[in-house]
């Protein structure tokens, strides 16, 4: 944990929340963060999972959600309160990712595209990946890591 980094009062980030090329084992918890402009996780080589206590109250991302070129092995409920993404979602080129179980299960609306590709160890999608989604205004692209015969989207 990060006892010296107090994020308890942070509720809104008008700009982007980015975790890029940082050499730590775990991100600090942003327990009261409700809304961000965009969110990007890029080239995280020592963090293997995003867990629900890191962003338990995050409800809205005004821009894109990008999870790219990380060492993550699992995305299981990383954003348990997230409902709206006003941009696109890209989960790509995460070479160790083996499960997306419930990764976006509480999201009801995505304005732009959803792209899940280049995650070569990911062999199937849980039926909960898009569990609550009622609308996506863009494309949903699932490729190069999973055969459609194994995809279970509910």
mmCIF file of C-alpha atoms in Angstrom:
data_model
loop_
_atom_site.group_PDB
_atom_site.id
_atom_site.type_symbol
_atom_site.label_atom_id
_atom_site.label_comp_id
_atom_site.label_asym_id
_atom_site.label_seq_id
_atom_site.Cartn_x
_atom_site.Cartn_y
_atom_site.Cartn_z
ATOM 1 C CA UNK A 1 0.000 0.000 0.000
ATOM 2 C CA UNK A 2 0.895 3.644 -0.113
ATOM 3 C CA UNK A 3 0.424 5.119 3.371
ATOM 4 C CA UNK A 4 1.892 8.479 2.384
ATOM 5 C CA UNK A 5 -0.476 9.004 -0.563
ATOM 6 C CA UNK A 6 -3.811 10.212 0.817
ATOM 7 C CA UNK A 7 -6.451 10.174 -1.913
ATOM 8 C CA UNK A 8 -9.462 10.108 0.410
ATOM 9 C CA UNK A 9 -10.748 13.573 -0.575
ATOM 10 C CA UNK A 10 -10.330 13.159 -4.331
ATOM 11 C CA UNK A 11 -13.747 12.810 -5.971
ATOM 12 C CA UNK A 12 -13.361 14.306 -9.466
ATOM 13 C CA UNK A 13 -10.521 14.466 -11.994
ATOM 14 C CA UNK A 14 -11.450 16.790 -14.870
ATOM 15 C CA UNK A 15 -8.480 15.613 -16.912
ATOM 16 C CA UNK A 16 -7.101 12.108 -17.283
ATOM 17 C CA UNK A 17 -6.140 9.523 -14.711
ATOM 18 C CA UNK A 18 -3.066 7.782 -16.106
ATOM 19 C CA UNK A 19 -0.910 5.004 -14.709
ATOM 20 C CA UNK A 20 1.960 4.574 -17.154
ATOM 21 C CA UNK A 21 5.304 2.797 -16.968
ATOM 22 C CA UNK A 22 5.381 2.845 -13.170
ATOM 23 C CA UNK A 23 7.362 0.258 -11.220
ATOM 24 C CA UNK A 24 5.116 -0.469 -8.221
ATOM 25 C CA UNK A 25 3.309 -3.631 -7.140
ATOM 26 C CA UNK A 26 -0.097 -2.060 -6.523
ATOM 27 C CA UNK A 27 -1.823 1.218 -7.249
ATOM 28 C CA UNK A 28 -3.071 3.209 -4.267
ATOM 29 C CA UNK A 29 -6.788 3.109 -3.565
ATOM 30 C CA UNK A 30 -8.858 5.985 -4.898
ATOM 31 C CA UNK A 31 -11.757 5.150 -2.622
ATOM 32 C CA UNK A 32 -13.903 8.247 -3.200
ATOM 33 C CA UNK A 33 -13.151 8.944 -6.854
ATOM 34 C CA UNK A 34 -16.491 9.276 -8.677
ATOM 35 C CA UNK A 35 -15.646 10.705 -12.099
ATOM 36 C CA UNK A 36 -12.619 11.132 -14.360
ATOM 37 C CA UNK A 37 -12.099 12.734 -17.755
ATOM 38 C CA UNK A 38 -10.346 9.649 -19.134
ATOM 39 C CA UNK A 39 -8.516 6.643 -17.715
ATOM 40 C CA UNK A 40 -5.410 4.948 -19.068
ATOM 41 C CA UNK A 41 -3.330 2.034 -17.802
ATOM 42 C CA UNK A 42 -0.280 1.632 -20.048
ATOM 43 C CA UNK A 43 2.911 -0.431 -19.830
ATOM 44 C CA UNK A 44 2.388 -1.500 -16.235
ATOM 45 C CA UNK A 45 4.905 -4.315 -15.922
ATOM 46 C CA UNK A 46 4.745 -5.045 -12.173
ATOM 47 C CA UNK A 47 1.002 -4.795 -11.478
ATOM 48 C CA UNK A 48 -0.822 -8.036 -12.255
ATOM 49 C CA UNK A 49 -4.397 -7.151 -11.327
ATOM 50 C CA UNK A 50 -6.751 -4.225 -10.954
ATOM 51 C CA UNK A 51 -8.957 -4.911 -7.970
ATOM 52 C CA UNK A 52 -12.260 -3.488 -6.838
ATOM 53 C CA UNK A 53 -10.971 -1.596 -3.809
ATOM 54 C CA UNK A 54 -8.812 0.646 -6.011
ATOM 55 C CA UNK A 55 -11.777 2.448 -7.632
ATOM 56 C CA UNK A 56 -14.868 1.319 -5.674
ATOM 57 C CA UNK A 57 -16.990 4.438 -6.322
ATOM 58 C CA UNK A 58 -15.969 5.392 -9.864
ATOM 59 C CA UNK A 59 -19.256 5.902 -11.751
ATOM 60 C CA UNK A 60 -18.355 7.770 -14.923
ATOM 61 C CA UNK A 61 -15.489 8.188 -17.367
ATOM 62 C CA UNK A 62 -16.057 11.196 -19.638
ATOM 63 C CA UNK A 63 -13.549 10.007 -22.231
ATOM 64 C CA UNK A 64 -11.773 6.760 -23.062
ATOM 65 C CA UNK A 65 -10.844 3.781 -20.916
ATOM 66 C CA UNK A 66 -7.590 2.266 -22.200
ATOM 67 C CA UNK A 67 -5.879 -0.785 -20.716
ATOM 68 C CA UNK A 68 -2.909 -1.510 -22.967
ATOM 69 C CA UNK A 69 0.410 -3.343 -22.901
ATOM 70 C CA UNK A 70 0.225 -4.287 -19.229
ATOM 71 C CA UNK A 71 1.235 -7.359 -17.222
ATOM 72 C CA UNK A 72 -2.291 -7.734 -15.898
ATOM 73 C CA UNK A 73 -3.484 -11.318 -15.616
ATOM 74 C CA UNK A 74 -7.049 -10.563 -14.571
ATOM 75 C CA UNK A 75 -9.660 -7.830 -14.726
ATOM 76 C CA UNK A 76 -12.318 -9.007 -12.312
ATOM 77 C CA UNK A 77 -14.633 -6.235 -11.067
ATOM 78 C CA UNK A 78 -12.010 -3.466 -11.350
ATOM 79 C CA UNK A 79 -14.711 -0.774 -11.420
ATOM 80 C CA UNK A 80 -17.711 -2.069 -9.429
ATOM 81 C CA UNK A 81 -19.694 1.216 -9.606
ATOM 82 C CA UNK A 82 -18.841 2.254 -13.192
ATOM 83 C CA UNK A 83 -22.000 2.902 -15.243
ATOM 84 C CA UNK A 84 -21.094 5.311 -18.071
ATOM 85 C CA UNK A 85 -18.146 5.606 -20.450
ATOM 86 C CA UNK A 86 -18.532 8.618 -22.737
ATOM 87 C CA UNK A 87 -15.666 7.550 -24.993
ATOM 88 C CA UNK A 88 -14.285 4.225 -26.176
ATOM 89 C CA UNK A 89 -12.931 1.180 -24.380
ATOM 90 C CA UNK A 90 -9.716 -0.493 -25.499
ATOM 91 C CA UNK A 91 -8.339 -3.569 -23.766
ATOM 92 C CA UNK A 92 -5.443 -4.530 -25.976
ATOM 93 C CA UNK A 93 -2.022 -6.149 -26.164
ATOM 94 C CA UNK A 94 -2.002 -7.340 -22.553
ATOM 95 C CA UNK A 95 0.134 -10.432 -23.082
ATOM 96 C CA UNK A 96 -0.600 -12.051 -19.698
ATOM 97 C CA UNK A 97 -4.325 -11.361 -19.501
ATOM 98 C CA UNK A 98 -6.235 -14.610 -18.995
ATOM 99 C CA UNK A 99 -9.618 -13.396 -17.730
ATOM 100 C CA UNK A 100 -11.944 -10.439 -18.205
ATOM 101 C CA UNK A 101 -14.540 -11.856 -15.833
ATOM 102 C CA UNK A 102 -17.002 -9.063 -15.032
ATOM 103 C CA UNK A 103 -14.580 -6.379 -16.247
ATOM 104 C CA UNK A 104 -17.345 -4.133 -17.585
ATOM 105 C CA UNK A 105 -20.286 -5.911 -15.999
ATOM 106 C CA UNK A 106 -21.857 -2.837 -14.370
ATOM 107 C CA UNK A 107 -21.405 -0.479 -17.326
ATOM 108 C CA UNK A 108 -24.760 0.337 -18.907
ATOM 109 C CA UNK A 109 -23.631 2.738 -21.659
ATOM 110 C CA UNK A 110 -20.536 3.175 -23.844
ATOM 111 C CA UNK A 111 -20.676 6.051 -26.318
ATOM 112 C CA UNK A 112 -18.001 4.890 -28.776
ATOM 113 C CA UNK A 113 -16.301 1.596 -29.645
ATOM 114 C CA UNK A 114 -15.334 -1.357 -27.477
ATOM 115 C CA UNK A 115 -12.168 -3.061 -28.710
ATOM 116 C CA UNK A 116 -10.777 -6.198 -27.071
ATOM 117 C CA UNK A 117 -7.866 -7.582 -29.058
ATOM 118 C CA UNK A 118 -4.243 -8.701 -28.942
ATOM 119 C CA UNK A 119 -4.618 -10.365 -25.529
ATOM 120 C CA UNK A 120 -3.130 -13.660 -26.674
ATOM 121 C CA UNK A 121 -3.641 -15.693 -23.471
ATOM 122 C CA UNK A 122 -7.310 -14.712 -23.257
ATOM 123 C CA UNK A 123 -9.219 -17.676 -24.667
ATOM 124 C CA UNK A 124 -12.829 -16.907 -23.788
ATOM 125 C CA UNK A 125 -15.035 -14.176 -22.406
ATOM 126 C CA UNK A 126 -17.266 -14.650 -19.407
ATOM 127 C CA UNK A 127 -20.971 -14.018 -19.894
ATOM 128 C CA UNK A 128 -20.629 -11.253 -17.296
ATOM 129 C CA UNK A 129 -18.195 -9.122 -19.297
ATOM 130 C CA UNK A 130 -21.021 -6.977 -20.688
ATOM 131 C CA UNK A 131 -23.577 -7.988 -18.043
ATOM 132 C CA UNK A 132 -25.487 -4.684 -17.639
ATOM 133 C CA UNK A 133 -24.766 -2.975 -20.952
ATOM 134 C CA UNK A 134 -27.933 -1.719 -22.579
ATOM 135 C CA UNK A 135 -26.379 0.525 -25.227
ATOM 136 C CA UNK A 136 -23.139 0.960 -27.147
ATOM 137 C CA UNK A 137 -23.257 3.655 -29.830
ATOM 138 C CA UNK A 138 -20.107 2.374 -31.545
ATOM 139 C CA UNK A 139 -18.716 -0.963 -32.678
ATOM 140 C CA UNK A 140 -17.870 -3.912 -30.467
ATOM 141 C CA UNK A 141 -14.726 -5.535 -31.846
ATOM 142 C CA UNK A 142 -13.421 -8.759 -30.335
ATOM 143 C CA UNK A 143 -10.457 -10.197 -32.134
ATOM 144 C CA UNK A 144 -7.097 -11.902 -32.343
ATOM 145 C CA UNK A 145 -7.304 -13.541 -28.955
ATOM 146 C CA UNK A 146 -10.483 -15.524 -28.993
ATOM 147 C CA UNK A 147 -12.481 -17.552 -31.445
ATOM 148 C CA UNK A 148 -16.082 -16.456 -31.740
ATOM 149 C CA UNK A 149 -17.251 -20.020 -31.151
ATOM 150 C CA UNK A 150 -15.875 -19.773 -27.609
ATOM 151 C CA UNK A 151 -17.194 -16.268 -26.915
ATOM 152 C CA UNK A 152 -20.025 -16.254 -24.434
ATOM 153 C CA UNK A 153 -21.553 -12.800 -24.300
ATOM 154 C CA UNK A 154 -24.683 -13.809 -22.435
#
